[in-house]
Short mmCIF file of C-alpha atoms in Angstrom, two decimals:
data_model
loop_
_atom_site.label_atom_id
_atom_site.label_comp_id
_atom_site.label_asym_id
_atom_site.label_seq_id
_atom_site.Cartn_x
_atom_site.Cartn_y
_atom_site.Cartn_z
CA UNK A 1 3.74 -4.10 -2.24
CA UNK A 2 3.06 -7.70 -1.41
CA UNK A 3 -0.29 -8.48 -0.91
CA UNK A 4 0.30 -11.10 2.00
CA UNK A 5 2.38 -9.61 4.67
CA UNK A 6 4.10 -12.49 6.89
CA UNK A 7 5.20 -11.12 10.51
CA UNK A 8 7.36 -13.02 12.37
CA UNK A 9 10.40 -13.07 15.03
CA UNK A 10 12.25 -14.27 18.51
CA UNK A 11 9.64 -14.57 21.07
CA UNK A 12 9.50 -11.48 23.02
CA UNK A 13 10.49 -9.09 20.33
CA UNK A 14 6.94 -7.80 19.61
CA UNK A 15 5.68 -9.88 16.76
CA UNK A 16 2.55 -9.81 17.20
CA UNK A 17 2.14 -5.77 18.14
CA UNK A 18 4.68 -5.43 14.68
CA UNK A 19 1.81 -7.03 12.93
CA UNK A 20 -0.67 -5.18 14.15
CA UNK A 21 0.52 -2.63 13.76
CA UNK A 22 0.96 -3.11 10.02
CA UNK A 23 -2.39 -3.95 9.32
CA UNK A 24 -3.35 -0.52 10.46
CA UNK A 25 -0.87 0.61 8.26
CA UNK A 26 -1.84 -1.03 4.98
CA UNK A 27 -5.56 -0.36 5.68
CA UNK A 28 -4.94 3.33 5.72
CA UNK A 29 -6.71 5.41 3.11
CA UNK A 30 -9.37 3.21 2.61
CA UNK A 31 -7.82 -0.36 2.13
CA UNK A 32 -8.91 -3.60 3.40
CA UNK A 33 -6.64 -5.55 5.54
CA UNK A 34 -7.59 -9.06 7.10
CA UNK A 35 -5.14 -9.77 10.01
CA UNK A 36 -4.77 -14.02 10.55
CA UNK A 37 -3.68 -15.48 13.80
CA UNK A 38 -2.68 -18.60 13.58
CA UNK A 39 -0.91 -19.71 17.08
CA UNK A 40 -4.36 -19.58 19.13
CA UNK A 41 -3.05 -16.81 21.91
CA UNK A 42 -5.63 -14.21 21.17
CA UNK A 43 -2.65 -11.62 20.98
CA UNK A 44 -4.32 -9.51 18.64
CA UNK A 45 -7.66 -9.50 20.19
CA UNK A 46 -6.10 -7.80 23.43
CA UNK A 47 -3.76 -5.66 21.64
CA UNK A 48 -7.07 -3.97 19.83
CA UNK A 49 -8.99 -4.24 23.31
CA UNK A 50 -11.30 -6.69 21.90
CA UNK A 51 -13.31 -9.90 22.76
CA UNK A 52 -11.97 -12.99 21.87
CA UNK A 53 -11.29 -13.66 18.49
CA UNK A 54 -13.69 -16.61 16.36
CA UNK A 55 -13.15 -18.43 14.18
CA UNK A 56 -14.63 -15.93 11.47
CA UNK A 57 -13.56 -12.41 9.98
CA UNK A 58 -14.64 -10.11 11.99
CA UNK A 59 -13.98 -6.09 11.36
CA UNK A 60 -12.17 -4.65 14.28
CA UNK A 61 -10.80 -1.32 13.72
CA UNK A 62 -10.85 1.34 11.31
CA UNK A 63 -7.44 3.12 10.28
CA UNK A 64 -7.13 6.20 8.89
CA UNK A 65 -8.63 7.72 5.80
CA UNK A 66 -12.02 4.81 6.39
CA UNK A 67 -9.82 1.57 5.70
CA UNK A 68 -10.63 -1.23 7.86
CA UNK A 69 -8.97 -4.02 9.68
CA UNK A 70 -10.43 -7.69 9.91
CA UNK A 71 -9.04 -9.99 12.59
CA UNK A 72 -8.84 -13.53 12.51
CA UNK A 73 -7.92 -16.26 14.28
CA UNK A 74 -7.84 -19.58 12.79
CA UNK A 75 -8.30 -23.02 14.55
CA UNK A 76 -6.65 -25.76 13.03
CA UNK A 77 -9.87 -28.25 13.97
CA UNK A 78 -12.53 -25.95 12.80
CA UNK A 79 -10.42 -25.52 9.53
CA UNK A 80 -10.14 -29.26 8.57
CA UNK A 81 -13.73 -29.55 9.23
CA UNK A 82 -14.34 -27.01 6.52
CA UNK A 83 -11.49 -28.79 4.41
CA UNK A 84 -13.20 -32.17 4.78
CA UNK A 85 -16.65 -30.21 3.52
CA UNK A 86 -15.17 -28.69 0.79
CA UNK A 87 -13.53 -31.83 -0.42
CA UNK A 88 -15.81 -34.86 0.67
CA UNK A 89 -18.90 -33.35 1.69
CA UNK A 90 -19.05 -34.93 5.10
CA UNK A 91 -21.22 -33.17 6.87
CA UNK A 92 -22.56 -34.48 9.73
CA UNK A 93 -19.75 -37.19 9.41
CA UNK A 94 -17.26 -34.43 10.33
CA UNK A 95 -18.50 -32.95 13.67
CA UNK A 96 -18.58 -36.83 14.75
CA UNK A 97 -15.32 -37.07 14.30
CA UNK A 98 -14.39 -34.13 16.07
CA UNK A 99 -16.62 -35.44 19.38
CA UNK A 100 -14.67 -38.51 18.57
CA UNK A 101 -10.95 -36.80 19.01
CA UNK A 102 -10.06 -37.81 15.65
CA UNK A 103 -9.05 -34.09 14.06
CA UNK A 104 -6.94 -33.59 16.87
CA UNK A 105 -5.32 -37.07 16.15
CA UNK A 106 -4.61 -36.36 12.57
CA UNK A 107 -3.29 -33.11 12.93
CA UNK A 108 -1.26 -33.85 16.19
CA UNK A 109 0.25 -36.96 14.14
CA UNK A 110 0.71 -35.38 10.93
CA UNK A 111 1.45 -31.35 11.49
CA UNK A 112 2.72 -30.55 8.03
CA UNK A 113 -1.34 -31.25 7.83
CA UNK A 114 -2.27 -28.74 10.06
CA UNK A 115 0.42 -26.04 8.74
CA UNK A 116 -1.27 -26.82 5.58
CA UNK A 117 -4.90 -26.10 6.86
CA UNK A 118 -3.32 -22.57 8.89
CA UNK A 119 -1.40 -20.94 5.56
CA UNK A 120 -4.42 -22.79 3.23
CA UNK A 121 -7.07 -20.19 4.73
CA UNK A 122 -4.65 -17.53 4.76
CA UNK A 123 -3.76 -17.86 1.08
CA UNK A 124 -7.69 -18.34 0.16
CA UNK A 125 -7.89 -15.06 1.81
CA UNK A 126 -5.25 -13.71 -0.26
CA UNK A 127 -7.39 -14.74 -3.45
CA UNK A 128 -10.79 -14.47 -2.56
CA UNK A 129 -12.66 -11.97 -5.18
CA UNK A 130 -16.04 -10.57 -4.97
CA UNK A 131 -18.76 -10.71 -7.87
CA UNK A 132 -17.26 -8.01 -9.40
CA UNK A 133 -13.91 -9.39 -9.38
CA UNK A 134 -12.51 -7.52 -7.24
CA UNK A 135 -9.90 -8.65 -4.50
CA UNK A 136 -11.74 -9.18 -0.59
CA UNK A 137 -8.97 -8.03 1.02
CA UNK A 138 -6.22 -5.78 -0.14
CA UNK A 139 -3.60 -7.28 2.00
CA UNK A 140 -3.39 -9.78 4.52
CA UNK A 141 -1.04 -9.96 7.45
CA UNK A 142 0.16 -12.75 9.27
CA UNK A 143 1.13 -12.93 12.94
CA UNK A 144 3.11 -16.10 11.74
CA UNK A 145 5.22 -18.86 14.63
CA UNK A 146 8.28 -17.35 15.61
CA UNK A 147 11.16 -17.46 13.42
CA UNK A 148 13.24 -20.90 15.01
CA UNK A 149 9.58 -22.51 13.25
CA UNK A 150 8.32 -20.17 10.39
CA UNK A 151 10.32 -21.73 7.48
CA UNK A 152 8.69 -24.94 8.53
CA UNK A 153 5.26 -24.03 8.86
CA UNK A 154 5.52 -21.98 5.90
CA UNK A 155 7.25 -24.57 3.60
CA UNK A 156 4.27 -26.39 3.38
CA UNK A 157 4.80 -28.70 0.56
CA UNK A 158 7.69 -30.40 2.02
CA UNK A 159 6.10 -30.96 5.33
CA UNK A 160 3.03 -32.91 3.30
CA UNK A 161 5.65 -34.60 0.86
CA UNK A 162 5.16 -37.80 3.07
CA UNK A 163 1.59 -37.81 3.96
CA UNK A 164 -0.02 -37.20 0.15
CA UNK A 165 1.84 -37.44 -3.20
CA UNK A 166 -1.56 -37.15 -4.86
CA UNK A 167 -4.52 -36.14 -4.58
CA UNK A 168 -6.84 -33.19 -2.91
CA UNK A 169 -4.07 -32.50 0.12
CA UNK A 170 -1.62 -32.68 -1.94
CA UNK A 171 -3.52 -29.75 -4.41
CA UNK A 172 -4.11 -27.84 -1.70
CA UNK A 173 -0.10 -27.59 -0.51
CA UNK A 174 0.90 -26.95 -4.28
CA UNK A 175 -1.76 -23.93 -4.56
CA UNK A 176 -0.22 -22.31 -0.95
CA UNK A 177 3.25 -22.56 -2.33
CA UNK A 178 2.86 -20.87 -5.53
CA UNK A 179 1.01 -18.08 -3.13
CA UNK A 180 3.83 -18.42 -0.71
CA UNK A 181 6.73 -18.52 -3.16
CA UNK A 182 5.42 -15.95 -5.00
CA UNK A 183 6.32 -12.05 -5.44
CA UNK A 184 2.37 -11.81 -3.47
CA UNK A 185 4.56 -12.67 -0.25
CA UNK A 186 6.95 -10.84 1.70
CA UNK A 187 8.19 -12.40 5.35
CA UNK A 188 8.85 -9.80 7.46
CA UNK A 189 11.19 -10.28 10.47
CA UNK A 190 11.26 -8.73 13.82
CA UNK A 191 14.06 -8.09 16.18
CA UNK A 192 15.55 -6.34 19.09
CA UNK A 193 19.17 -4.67 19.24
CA UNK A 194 20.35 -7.82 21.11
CA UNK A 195 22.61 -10.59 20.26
CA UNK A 196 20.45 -13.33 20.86
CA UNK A 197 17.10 -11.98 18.46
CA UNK A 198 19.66 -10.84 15.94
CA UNK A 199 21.70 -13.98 15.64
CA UNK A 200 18.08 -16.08 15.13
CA UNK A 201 17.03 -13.36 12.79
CA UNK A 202 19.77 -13.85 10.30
CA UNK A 203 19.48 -17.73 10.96
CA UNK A 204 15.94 -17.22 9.89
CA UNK A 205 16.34 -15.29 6.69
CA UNK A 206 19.18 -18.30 6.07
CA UNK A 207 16.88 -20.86 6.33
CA UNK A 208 14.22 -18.89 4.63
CA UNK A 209 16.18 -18.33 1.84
CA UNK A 210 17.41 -21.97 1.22
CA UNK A 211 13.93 -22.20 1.15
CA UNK A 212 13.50 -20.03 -1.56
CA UNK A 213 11.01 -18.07 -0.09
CA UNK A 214 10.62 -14.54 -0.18
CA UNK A 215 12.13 -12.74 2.69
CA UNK A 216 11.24 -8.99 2.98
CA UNK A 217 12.36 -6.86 5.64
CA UNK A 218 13.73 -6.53 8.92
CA UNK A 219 12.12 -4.56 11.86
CA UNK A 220 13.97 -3.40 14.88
CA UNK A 221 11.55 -3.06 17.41
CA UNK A 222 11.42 -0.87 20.82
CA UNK A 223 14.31 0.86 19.57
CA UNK A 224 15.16 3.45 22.75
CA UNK A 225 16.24 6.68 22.06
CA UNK A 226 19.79 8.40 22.09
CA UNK A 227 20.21 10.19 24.67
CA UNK A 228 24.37 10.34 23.98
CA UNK A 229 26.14 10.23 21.24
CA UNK A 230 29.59 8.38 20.39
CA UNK A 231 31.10 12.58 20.88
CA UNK A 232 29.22 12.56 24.40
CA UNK A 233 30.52 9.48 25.59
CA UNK A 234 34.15 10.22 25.12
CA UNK A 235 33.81 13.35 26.95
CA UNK A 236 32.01 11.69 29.64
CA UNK A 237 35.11 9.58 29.73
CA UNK A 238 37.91 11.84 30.28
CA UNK A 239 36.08 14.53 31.89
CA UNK A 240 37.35 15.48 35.69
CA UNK A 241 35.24 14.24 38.69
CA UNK A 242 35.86 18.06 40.04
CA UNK A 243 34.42 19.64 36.58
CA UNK A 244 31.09 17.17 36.89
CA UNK A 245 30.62 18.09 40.48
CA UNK A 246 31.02 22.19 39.72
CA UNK A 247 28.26 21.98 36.73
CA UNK A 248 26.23 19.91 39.16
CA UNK A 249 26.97 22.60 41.92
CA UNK A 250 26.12 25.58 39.24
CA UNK A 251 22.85 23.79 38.41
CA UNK A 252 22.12 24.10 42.29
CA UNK A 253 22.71 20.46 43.39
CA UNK A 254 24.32 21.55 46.03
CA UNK A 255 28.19 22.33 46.76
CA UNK A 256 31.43 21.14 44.95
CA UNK A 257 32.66 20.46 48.46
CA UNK A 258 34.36 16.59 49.21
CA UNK A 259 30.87 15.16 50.94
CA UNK A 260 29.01 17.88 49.52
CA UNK A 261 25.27 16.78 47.56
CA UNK A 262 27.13 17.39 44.27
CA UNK A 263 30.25 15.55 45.04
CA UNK A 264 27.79 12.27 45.63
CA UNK A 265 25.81 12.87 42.63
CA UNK A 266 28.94 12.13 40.59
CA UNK A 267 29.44 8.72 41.41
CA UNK A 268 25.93 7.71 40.04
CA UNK A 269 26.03 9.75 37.21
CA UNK A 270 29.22 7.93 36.16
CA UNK A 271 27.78 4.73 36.41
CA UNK A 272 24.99 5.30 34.35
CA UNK A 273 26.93 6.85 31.63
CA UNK A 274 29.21 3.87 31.53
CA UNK A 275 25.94 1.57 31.43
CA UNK A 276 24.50 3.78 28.87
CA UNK A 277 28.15 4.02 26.61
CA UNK A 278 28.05 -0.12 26.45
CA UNK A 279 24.72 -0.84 25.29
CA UNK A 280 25.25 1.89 23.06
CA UNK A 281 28.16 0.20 21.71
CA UNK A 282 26.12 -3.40 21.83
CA UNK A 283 23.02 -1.68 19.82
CA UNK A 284 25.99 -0.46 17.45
CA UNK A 285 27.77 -3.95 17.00
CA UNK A 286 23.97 -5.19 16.45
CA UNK A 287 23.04 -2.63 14.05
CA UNK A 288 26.08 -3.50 11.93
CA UNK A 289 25.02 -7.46 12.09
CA UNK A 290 21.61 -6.36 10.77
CA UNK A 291 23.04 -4.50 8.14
CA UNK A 292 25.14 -7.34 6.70
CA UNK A 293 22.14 -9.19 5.87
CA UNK A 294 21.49 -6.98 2.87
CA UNK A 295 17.63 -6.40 3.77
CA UNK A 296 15.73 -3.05 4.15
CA UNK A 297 16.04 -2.24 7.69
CA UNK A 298 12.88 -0.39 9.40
CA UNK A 299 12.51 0.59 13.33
CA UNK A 300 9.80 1.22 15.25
CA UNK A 301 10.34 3.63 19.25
CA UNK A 302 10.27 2.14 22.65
CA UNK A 303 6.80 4.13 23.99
CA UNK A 304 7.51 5.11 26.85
CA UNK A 305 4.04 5.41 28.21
CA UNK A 306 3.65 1.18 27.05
CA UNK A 307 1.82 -0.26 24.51
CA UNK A 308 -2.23 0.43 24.38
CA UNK A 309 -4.29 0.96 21.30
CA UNK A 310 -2.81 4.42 20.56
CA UNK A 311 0.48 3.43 20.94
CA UNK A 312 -0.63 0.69 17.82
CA UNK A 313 -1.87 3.48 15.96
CA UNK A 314 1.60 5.43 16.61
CA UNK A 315 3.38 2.80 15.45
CA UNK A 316 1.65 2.25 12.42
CA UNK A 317 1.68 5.82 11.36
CA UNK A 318 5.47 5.26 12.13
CA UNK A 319 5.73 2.38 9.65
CA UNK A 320 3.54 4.48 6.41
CA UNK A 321 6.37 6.87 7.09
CA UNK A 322 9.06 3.98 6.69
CA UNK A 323 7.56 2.86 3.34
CA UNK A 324 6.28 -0.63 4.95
CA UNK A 325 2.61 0.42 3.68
#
């Protein structure tokens, strides 16, 4: 099992809740999981009913079996401050040129900078031993950009290729991309049974790919649940209008008379069936896209009562029983 977990995916498809739900996956039975934000929309703080995330690790759930989930969420200003430190011992230097606007300058005018900084602290992570030489974290997942940008922001040494051939950036994009290239990493896609999510999924894991960085698996998320299947539906086809309204009248829906409360229950009922028989036959066609792109394929339910912190811990249970932990 890769030991830093990227999550990412179409915007709307659940990203961030497939993350966090992972976390609480890999943490069970005792592990250590830090969870990294990196876009700065406090998803994961709300997901775990939580105050705003800092810009520290902070512990903010336990799974089950005692492991325990760190959150956090890195800002790209606070993180070049610490890179400046760590490198040129600045100081006081630094927070003066934060009051002056000039972080915000260099990373709005050079981003493969700030994509360094975000995976940089999220590798470090990945690394980071104790005294006794033991690993801080046993995993680390990422609630990466979503996937149109992820191949960018995680192909860090290309994006810095232009700004430093040399030097202490330049070391610092060389040491993320043997983390990022390595088997440590697994990128993690999320989808929906839709054209649109699938179609920028498998343009993702292209891109990722040409890349060469290591894709892992898919996830279909808020999967719904089969109510018919493909026998059902042909039966709902060619079955009479006269033989739906008597089982509607023998469930006591009233009579199979023309105008009678059966008789317009039929109508409805058709429709519905013929909504449900083509997305049933979209989710199919999707479902067969997916599983041309030769990846392990995991799915996690549509709950039905919406998505609170149980329903996280549901899912992750759901993903340990998948393998994905």
């Amino acid at each position: 099992m890769s030991r830093l977990q990227v999550v990412s995916g179409k915007g709307g498809t659940g990203k961030t809740t497939v993350a966090a739900a992972l976390a609480l996956a890999l943490a069970t039975e005792g592990k250590r999981t830090l969870l990294v934000e990196v876009e700065g929309r406090q998803g994961i703080a709300q997901l775990f009913e939580t105050e705003a995330l800092p810009y520290e690790e902070r512990k903010i759930a336990v799974a089950p079996g005692g492991g325990e989930v760190y959150a956090l969420a890195i800002d790209p200003e606070r993180a070049l401050l610490d890179y400046l430190q760590m490198f040129y011992k600045l100081g006081g230097a630094g927070r003066a040129l934060k009051k002056l606007g000039a972080i915000d300058f260099a990373t709005t005018i050079a981003p493969g900078l700030r994509d360094v900084l975000l995976t940089g602290k999220a590798c470090e992570a990945v690394r980071r031993k104790d005294r006794s030489g033991t690993f801080t974290y046993d995993y680390v997942v990422m609630d990466a950009p979503p996937t149109g940008r992820v191949t960018r922001f995680l192909n860090v040494n290309d994006e810095v290729a232009g700004l430093a051939k040399i030097g202490p950036i330049h070391n610092q994009a060389q040491a993320v991309m043997r983390v990022l290239k390595s088997p440590e990493t697994a990128v993690h896609l999320v989808t929906l049974l839709e054209e649109m999510p699938v179609q920028e999924t498998a343009d993702g894991i292209a891109e990722l790919r040409a890349a060469r960085l290591p894709v892992g698996r898919v996830i279909v998320n808020m999967v719904r649940p089969q109510a018919l299947d493909a026998t059902d539906l042909e039966l709902v086809r060619t079955i009479e209008r006269s033989s739906i309204a008597r089982a509607l009248s023998s469930a006591g829906l009233g009579g199979a008379r023309r105008g009678g409360n059966a008789e317009k229950l039929v109508d409805p009922l058709l429709r519905q069936a013929a909504e449900y028989a083509e997305r049933y036959a979209l989710e199919r066609e999707q479902r067969a896209a997916l599983g041309e792109l030769g990846l392990p394929l995991g799915e996690l339910p549509q709950l039905t009562e919406g998505m609170d912190l149980a329903g996280l811990y549901e899912l992750a249970t759901e993903l340990r029983k998948q393998g994905l932990s």
